[in-house]
C-alpha positions as a LaTeX table, in Angstrom:
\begin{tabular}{lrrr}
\hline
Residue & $x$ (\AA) & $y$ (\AA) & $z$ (\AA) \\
\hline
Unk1 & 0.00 & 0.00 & 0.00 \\
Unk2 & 1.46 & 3.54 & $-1.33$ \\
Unk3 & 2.21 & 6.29 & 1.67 \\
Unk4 & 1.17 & 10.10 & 0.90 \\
Unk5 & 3.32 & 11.96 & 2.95 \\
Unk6 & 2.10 & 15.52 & 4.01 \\
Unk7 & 2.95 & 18.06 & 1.01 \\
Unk8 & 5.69 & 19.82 & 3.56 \\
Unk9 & 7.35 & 16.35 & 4.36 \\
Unk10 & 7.24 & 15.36 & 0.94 \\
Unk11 & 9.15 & 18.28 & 0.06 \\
Unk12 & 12.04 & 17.60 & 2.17 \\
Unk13 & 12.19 & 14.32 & 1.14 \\
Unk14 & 12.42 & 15.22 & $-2.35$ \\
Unk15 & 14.84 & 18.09 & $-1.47$ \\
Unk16 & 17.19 & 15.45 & 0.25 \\
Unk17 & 17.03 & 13.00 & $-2.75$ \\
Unk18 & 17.52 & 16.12 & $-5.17$ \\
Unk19 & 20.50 & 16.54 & $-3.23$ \\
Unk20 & 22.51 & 13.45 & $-4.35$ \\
Unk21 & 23.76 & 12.20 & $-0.97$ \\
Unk22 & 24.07 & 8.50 & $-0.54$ \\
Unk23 & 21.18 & 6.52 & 1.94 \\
Unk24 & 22.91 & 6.54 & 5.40 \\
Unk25 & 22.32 & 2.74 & 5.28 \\
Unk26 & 24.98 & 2.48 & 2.35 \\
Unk27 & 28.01 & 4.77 & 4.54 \\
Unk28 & 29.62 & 4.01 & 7.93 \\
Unk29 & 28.44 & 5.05 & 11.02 \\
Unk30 & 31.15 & 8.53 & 10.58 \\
Unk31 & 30.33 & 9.58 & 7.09 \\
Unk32 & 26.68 & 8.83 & 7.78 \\
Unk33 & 27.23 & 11.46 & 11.27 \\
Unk34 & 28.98 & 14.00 & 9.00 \\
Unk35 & 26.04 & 13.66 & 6.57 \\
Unk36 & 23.61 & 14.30 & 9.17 \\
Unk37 & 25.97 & 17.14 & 10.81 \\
Unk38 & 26.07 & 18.88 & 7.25 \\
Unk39 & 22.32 & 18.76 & 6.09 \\
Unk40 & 20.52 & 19.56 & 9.54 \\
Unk41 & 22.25 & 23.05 & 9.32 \\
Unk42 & 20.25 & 23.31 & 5.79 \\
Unk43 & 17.41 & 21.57 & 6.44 \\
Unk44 & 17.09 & 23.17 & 10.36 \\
Unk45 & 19.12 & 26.65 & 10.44 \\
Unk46 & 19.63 & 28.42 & 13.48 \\
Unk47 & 16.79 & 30.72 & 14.18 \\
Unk48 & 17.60 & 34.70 & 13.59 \\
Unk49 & 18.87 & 36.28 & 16.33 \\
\hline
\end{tabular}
């Protein structure tokens, strides 16, 4: 059975594929951590001061 994600959720996903990154399951444990290091200050910026 097909999931809809929620339009906003969709496009992050879409974002993050667009992005050409490799699956975390497919990198070790460090690159997958520097992966997630580098994208959550894209994907979650620190708020304005």
């Amino acid at each position: 059975m097909p999931v809809t994600l929620d339009p906003d959720a969709a496009a992050v996903f879409k974002a993050f594929q667009e992005a050409g990154r490799p699956p975390y399951e497919t990198v070790s444990p460090t690159e997958a951590r520097e992966l997630y290091l580098k994208a959550r200050v894209v994907s979650n910026p620190e708020p304005p001061d």
